[in-house]
XYZ file of C-alpha atoms in Angstrom:
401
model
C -8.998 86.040 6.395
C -12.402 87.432 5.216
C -14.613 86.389 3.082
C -12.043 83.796 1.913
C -14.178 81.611 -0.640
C -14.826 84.907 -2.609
C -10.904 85.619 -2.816
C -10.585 82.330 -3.831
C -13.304 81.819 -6.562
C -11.645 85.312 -7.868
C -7.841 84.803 -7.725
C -7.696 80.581 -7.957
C -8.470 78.599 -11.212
C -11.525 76.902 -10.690
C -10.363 73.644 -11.271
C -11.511 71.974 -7.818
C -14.829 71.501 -5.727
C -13.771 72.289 -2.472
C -15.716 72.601 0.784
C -16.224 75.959 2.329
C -13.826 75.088 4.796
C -10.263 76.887 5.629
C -8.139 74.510 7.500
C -5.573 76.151 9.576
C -4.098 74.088 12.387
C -3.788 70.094 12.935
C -2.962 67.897 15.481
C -3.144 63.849 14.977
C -6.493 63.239 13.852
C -7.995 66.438 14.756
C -8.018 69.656 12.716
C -9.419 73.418 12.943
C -10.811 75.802 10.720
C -10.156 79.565 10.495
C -13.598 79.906 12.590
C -11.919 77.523 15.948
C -13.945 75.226 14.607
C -12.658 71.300 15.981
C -13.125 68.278 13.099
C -12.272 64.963 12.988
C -10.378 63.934 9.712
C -11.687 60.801 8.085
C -9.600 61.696 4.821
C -5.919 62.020 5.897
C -5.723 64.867 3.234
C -6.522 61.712 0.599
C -4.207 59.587 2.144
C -1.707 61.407 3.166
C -1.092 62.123 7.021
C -0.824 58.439 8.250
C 0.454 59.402 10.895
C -1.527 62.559 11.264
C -1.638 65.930 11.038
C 1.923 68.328 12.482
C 3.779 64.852 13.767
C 6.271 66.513 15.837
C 8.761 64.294 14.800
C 8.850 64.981 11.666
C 8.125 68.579 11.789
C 11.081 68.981 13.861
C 13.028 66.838 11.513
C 11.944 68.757 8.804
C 12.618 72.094 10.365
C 16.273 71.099 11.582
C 17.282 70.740 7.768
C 15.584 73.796 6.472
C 18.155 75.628 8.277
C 20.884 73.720 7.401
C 20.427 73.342 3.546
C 17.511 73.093 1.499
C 18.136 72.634 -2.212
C 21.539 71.629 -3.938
C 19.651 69.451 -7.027
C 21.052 65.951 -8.054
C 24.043 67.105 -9.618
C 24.849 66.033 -6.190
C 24.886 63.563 -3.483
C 21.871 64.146 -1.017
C 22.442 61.730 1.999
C 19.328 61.690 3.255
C 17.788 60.556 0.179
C 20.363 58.164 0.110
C 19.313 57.036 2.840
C 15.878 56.821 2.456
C 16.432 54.716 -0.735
C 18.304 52.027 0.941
C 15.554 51.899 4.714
C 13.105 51.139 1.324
C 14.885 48.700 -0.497
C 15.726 46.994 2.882
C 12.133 46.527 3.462
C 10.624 45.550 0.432
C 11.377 43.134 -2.810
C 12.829 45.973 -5.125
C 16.163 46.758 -5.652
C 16.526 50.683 -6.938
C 14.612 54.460 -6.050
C 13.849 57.108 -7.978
C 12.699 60.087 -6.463
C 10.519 62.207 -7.773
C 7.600 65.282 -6.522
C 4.210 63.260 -6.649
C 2.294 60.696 -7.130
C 1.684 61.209 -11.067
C 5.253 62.095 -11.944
C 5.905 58.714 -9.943
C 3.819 56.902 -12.447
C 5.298 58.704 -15.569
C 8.723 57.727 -14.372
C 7.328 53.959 -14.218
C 5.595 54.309 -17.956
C 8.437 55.566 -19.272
C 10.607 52.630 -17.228
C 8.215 49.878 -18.758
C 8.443 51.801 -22.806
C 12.541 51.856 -22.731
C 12.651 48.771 -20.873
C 10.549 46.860 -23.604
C 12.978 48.618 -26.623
C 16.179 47.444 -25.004
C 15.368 44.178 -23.362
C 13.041 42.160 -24.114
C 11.724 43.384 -27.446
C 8.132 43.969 -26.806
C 6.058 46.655 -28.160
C 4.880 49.654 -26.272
C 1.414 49.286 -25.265
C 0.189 49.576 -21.825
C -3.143 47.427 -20.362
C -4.625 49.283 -17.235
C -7.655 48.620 -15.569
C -11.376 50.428 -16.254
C -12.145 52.353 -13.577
C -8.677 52.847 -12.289
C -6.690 56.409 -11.334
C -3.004 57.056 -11.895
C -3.303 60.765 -12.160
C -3.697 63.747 -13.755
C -0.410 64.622 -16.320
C -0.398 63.145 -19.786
C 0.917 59.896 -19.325
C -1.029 58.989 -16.095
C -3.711 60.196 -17.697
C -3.804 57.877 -20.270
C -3.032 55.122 -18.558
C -6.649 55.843 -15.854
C -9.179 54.215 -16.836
C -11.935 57.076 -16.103
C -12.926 58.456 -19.632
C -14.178 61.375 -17.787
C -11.079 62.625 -16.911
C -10.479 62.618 -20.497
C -12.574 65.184 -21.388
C -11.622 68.304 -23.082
C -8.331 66.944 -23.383
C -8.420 64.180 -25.889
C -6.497 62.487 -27.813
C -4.755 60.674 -25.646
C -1.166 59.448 -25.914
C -1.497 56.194 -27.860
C -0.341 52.428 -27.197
C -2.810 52.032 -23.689
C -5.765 49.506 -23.437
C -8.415 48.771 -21.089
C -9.666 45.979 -19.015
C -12.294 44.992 -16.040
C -10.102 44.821 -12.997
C -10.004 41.594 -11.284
C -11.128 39.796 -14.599
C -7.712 37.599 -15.478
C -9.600 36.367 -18.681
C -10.082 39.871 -19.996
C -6.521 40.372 -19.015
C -5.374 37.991 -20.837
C -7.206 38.602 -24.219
C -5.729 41.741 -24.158
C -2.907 40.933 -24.061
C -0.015 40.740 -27.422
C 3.253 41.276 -28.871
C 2.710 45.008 -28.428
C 2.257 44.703 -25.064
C 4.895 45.605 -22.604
C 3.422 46.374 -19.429
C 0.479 45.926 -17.164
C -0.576 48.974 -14.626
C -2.956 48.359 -11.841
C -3.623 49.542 -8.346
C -3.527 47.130 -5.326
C -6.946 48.863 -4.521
C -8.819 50.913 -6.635
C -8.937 53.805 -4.559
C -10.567 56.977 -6.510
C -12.596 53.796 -8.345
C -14.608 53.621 -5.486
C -12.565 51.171 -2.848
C -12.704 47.758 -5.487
C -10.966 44.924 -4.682
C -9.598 41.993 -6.368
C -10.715 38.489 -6.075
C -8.692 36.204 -4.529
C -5.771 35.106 -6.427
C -6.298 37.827 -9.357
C -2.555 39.366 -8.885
C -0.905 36.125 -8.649
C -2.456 35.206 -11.833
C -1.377 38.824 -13.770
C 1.974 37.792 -11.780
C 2.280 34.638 -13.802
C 0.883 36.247 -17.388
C 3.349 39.000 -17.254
C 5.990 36.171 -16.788
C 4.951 34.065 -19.490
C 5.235 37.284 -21.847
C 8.232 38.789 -20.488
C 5.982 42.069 -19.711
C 6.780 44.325 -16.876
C 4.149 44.559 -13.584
C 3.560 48.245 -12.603
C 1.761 48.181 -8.748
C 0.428 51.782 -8.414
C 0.891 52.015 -4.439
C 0.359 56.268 -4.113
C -2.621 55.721 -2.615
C -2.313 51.991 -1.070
C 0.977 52.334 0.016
C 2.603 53.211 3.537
C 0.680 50.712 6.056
C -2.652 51.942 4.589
C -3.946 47.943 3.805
C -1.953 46.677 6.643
C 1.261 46.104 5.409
C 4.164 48.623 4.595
C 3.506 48.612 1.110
C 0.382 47.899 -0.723
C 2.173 44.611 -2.832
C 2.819 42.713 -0.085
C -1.205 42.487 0.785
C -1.751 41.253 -2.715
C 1.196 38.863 -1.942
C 2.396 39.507 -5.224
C 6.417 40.555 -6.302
C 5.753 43.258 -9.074
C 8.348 44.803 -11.078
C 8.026 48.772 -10.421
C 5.785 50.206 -7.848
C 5.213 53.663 -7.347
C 4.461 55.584 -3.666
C 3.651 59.191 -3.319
C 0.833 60.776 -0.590
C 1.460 59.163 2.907
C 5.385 58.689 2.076
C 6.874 62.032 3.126
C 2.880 62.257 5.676
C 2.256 65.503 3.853
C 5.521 67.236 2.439
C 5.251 66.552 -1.289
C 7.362 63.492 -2.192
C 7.263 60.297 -5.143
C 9.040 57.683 -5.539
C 9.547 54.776 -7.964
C 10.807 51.407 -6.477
C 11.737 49.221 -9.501
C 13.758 45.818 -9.428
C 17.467 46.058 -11.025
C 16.206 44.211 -14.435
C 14.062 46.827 -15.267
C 16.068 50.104 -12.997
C 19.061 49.255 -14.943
C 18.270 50.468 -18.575
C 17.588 53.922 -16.818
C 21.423 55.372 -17.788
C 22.358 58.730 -17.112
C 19.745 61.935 -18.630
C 17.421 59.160 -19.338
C 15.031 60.726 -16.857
C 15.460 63.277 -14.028
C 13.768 65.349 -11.586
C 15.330 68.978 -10.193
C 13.418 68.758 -7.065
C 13.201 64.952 -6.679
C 14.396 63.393 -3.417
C 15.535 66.736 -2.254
C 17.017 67.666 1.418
C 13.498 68.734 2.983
C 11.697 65.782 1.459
C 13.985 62.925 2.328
C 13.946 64.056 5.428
C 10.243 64.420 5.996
C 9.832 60.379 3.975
C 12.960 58.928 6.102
C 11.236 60.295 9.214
C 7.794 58.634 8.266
C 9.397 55.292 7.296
C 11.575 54.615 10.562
C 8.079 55.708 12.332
C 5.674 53.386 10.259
C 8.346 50.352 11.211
C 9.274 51.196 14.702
C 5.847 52.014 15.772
C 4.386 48.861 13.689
C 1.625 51.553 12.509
C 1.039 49.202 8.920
C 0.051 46.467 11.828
C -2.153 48.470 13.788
C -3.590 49.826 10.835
C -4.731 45.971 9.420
C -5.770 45.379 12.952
C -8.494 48.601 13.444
C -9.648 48.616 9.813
C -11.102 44.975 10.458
C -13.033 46.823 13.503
C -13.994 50.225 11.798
C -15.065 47.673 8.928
C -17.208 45.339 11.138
C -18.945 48.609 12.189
C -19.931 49.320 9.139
C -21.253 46.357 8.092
C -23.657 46.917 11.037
C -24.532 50.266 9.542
C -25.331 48.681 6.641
C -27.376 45.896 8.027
C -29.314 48.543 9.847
C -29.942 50.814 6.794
C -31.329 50.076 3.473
C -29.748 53.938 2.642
C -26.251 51.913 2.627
C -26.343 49.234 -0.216
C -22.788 47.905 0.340
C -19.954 47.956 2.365
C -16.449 46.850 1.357
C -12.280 47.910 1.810
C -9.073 46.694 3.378
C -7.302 48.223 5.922
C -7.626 51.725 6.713
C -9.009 52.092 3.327
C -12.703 51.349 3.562
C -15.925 52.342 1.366
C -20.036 52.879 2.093
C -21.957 52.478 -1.123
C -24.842 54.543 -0.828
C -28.262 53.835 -2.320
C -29.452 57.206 -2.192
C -29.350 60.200 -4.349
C -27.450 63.803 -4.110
C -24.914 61.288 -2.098
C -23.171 64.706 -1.416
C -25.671 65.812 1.214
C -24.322 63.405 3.506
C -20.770 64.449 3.680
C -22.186 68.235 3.762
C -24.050 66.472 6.964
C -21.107 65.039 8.599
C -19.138 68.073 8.364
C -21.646 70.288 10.171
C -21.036 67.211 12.595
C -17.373 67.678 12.731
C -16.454 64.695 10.968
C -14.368 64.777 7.310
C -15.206 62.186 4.773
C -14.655 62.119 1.248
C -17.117 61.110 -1.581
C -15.869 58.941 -4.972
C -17.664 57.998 -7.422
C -20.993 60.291 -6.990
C -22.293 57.770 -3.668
C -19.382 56.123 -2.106
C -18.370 57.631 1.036
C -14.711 56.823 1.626
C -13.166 56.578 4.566
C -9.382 56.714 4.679
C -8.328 58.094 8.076
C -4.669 58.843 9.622
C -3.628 54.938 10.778
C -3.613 56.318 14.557
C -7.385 56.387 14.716
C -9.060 54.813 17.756
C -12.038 53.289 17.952
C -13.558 55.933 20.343
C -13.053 57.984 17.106
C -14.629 55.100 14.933
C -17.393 54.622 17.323
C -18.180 58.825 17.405
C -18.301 58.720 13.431
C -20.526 55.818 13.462
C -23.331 57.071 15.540
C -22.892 59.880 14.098
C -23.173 58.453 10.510
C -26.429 56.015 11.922
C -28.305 59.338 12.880
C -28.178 60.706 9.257
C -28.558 57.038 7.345
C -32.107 56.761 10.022
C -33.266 60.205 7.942
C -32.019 58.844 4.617
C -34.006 55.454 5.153
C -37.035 57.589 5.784
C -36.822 59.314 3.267
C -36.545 56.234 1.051
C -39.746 54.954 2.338
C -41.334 57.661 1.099
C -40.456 56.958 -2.626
């Protein structure tokens, strides 16, 4: 297709900031362009292909039920989302699924869990704390609830009853809270935030505050989830047992899927037309998440992923020894960020593209690096040199200041 940015600025909203850049093929970690054009994806379309791009397992798992059925709704059984809810619950600390189309409607479903739990059990109020700087996306609800007043703008007020507090500071947590308060909603990692991590011992602390005031914790896992820290879900490398979590992204490896895990004290108040979703856990996407999961456990990918992010970590903490252009480095897993300490941060992702490499930017001068979990090292090692030639330019030009 010709001239396809001009098609696109003409017949597209102009809601997004794309790169001029048509993917059209994708294999693993690599992926083309509409030009033949080879790159090397360092984004995992945000955290999504963990397992990378066209897995042939689960495309052919996925093509296998589109011709048998594709949509029947759940005023029916679907076994493969049946399925798929119990290889979860089997492997993690929660005890019910809902299934739902993304990553926000996951954390609406969990919002709205925490509001009806608090009316008809234990007779808190309905006020939300979340964390400043935090993302939980980009409908009303999960709106409110992210901490990022920019992504407020032009569409205030709000929905009421949420509050906000530094992450990892228990004391501020704990001020905040009251009787009004039925819920706490954080993210493992603060991904969007710009890759911030806890202290030590911060979750086990919320852990024990939400106990002492019989408030629900909410774990937002879309981003953290599915081996992406390490382990198969994002909780279990805060070592903490929350209440509700909520996966999207790398759960179906890129056919649109959510899901909210919730224990049965909270999952039970959820009676029938209390919520719903028409597409949620359909045929196509159970099969596509079911796929991913048996792959992530057989294949121990969450292992190999804590195992190479303490490598691609270590070399970047050379980078940034070698370059005052990179003021800090920090992450977990396969989820890993370069705090820049140079300006117009977004030259240097425009660089490493015309390099062949894929890397998002957060927060105006954090490059984030959130690969498929099957990256090598030999791929690590290419983006770092590549990454030290262009920080050697940046560092000049700093001098110059």
């Amino acid at each position: 297709m010709k001239n396809f940015i001009k098609q696109a600025e003409k017949f597209l909203t102009p809601n997004y900031r794309r790169q001029p850049v048509a993917l059209v093929r994708g294999k693993g970690l690599k992926v083309r362009d509409n030009n033949g054009r080879s790159y090397l994806d360092f984004t995992a379309g945000i955290a999504v292909v963990n397992l990378g791009h066209a897995h042939p397992r689960i495309a052919a798992a996925l093509c296998r039920q589109a011709k048998t059925l594709l949509h029947t709704s759940n005023l029916y059984h679907i076994l493969p989302q049946i399925e798929l809810a119990e290889l979860l619950v089997k492997n993690s600390n929660l005890d019910r699924v809902f299934f739902c189309n993304s990553g926000t409607e996951a954390v609406e479903a969990a919002l709205k869990l925490a509001r009806k739990y608090a009316r008809e059990v234990s007779g808190r109020g309905y006020e939300i704390i979340a964390a400043k700087n935090s993302f939980h996306g980009r409908t009303f609800g999960a709106l409110s609830a992210t901490g990022q007043p920019k992504f407020h703008k032009g569409f205030e007020p709000m929905l009421p009853g949420f509050s906000f507090v530094e992450f990892g500071n228990i004391s501020a947590l704990k001020k905040a809270v009251s009787r009004k308060t039925c819920a706490v909603i954080l993210e493992v990692v603060q991904a969007e935030g710009g890759v911030n991590i806890a202290p030590a011992g911060y979750f086990q602390a919320v852990r024990k505050l939400c106990d002492q005031n019989h408030m629900l914790l909410i774990l937002d896992e879309v981003q953290t989830g599915m081996g992406r820290l390490g382990k198969l879900f994002g909780y279990q490398f805060a070592r903490v047992r929350p209440d509700i979590i909520t996966l999207a992204k790398a759960l179906g490896n890129g056919f649109p899927i959510g899901a909210m895990l919730a224990r049965e004290k909270a999952a039970e108040v959820l009676n029938p037309g209390s919520h719903a979703s028409t597409f949620g856990g359909n045929f196509l996407a159970s099969v596509a998440a079911l796929e991913t999961v048996k792959l992530m456990l057989r294949e121990k990918w969450p292992e190999r992923a804590g195992n190479i992010g303490k490598y691609f970590l270590a070399r970047l903490k050379q980078l940034k020894q070698k370059h005052p252009a990179i003021k800090e480095v920090r992450g977990a897993g396969l989820m890993l960020g370069a705090e820049l300490a140079i300006d117009r941060c977004e030259r240097v992702i425009d660089e490493l593209r015309q390099k062949g490499f894929l890397v998002n930017l957060t927060q105006g001068r954090i490059l984030r690096f959130i690969p498929p979990l099957i990256v090598s090292t030999k791929e690590i090692d290419m983006l770092i040199s590549c990454l030290d030639n262009i920080m050697t330019r940046y560092d000049a030009e700093m001098n110059k200041q």
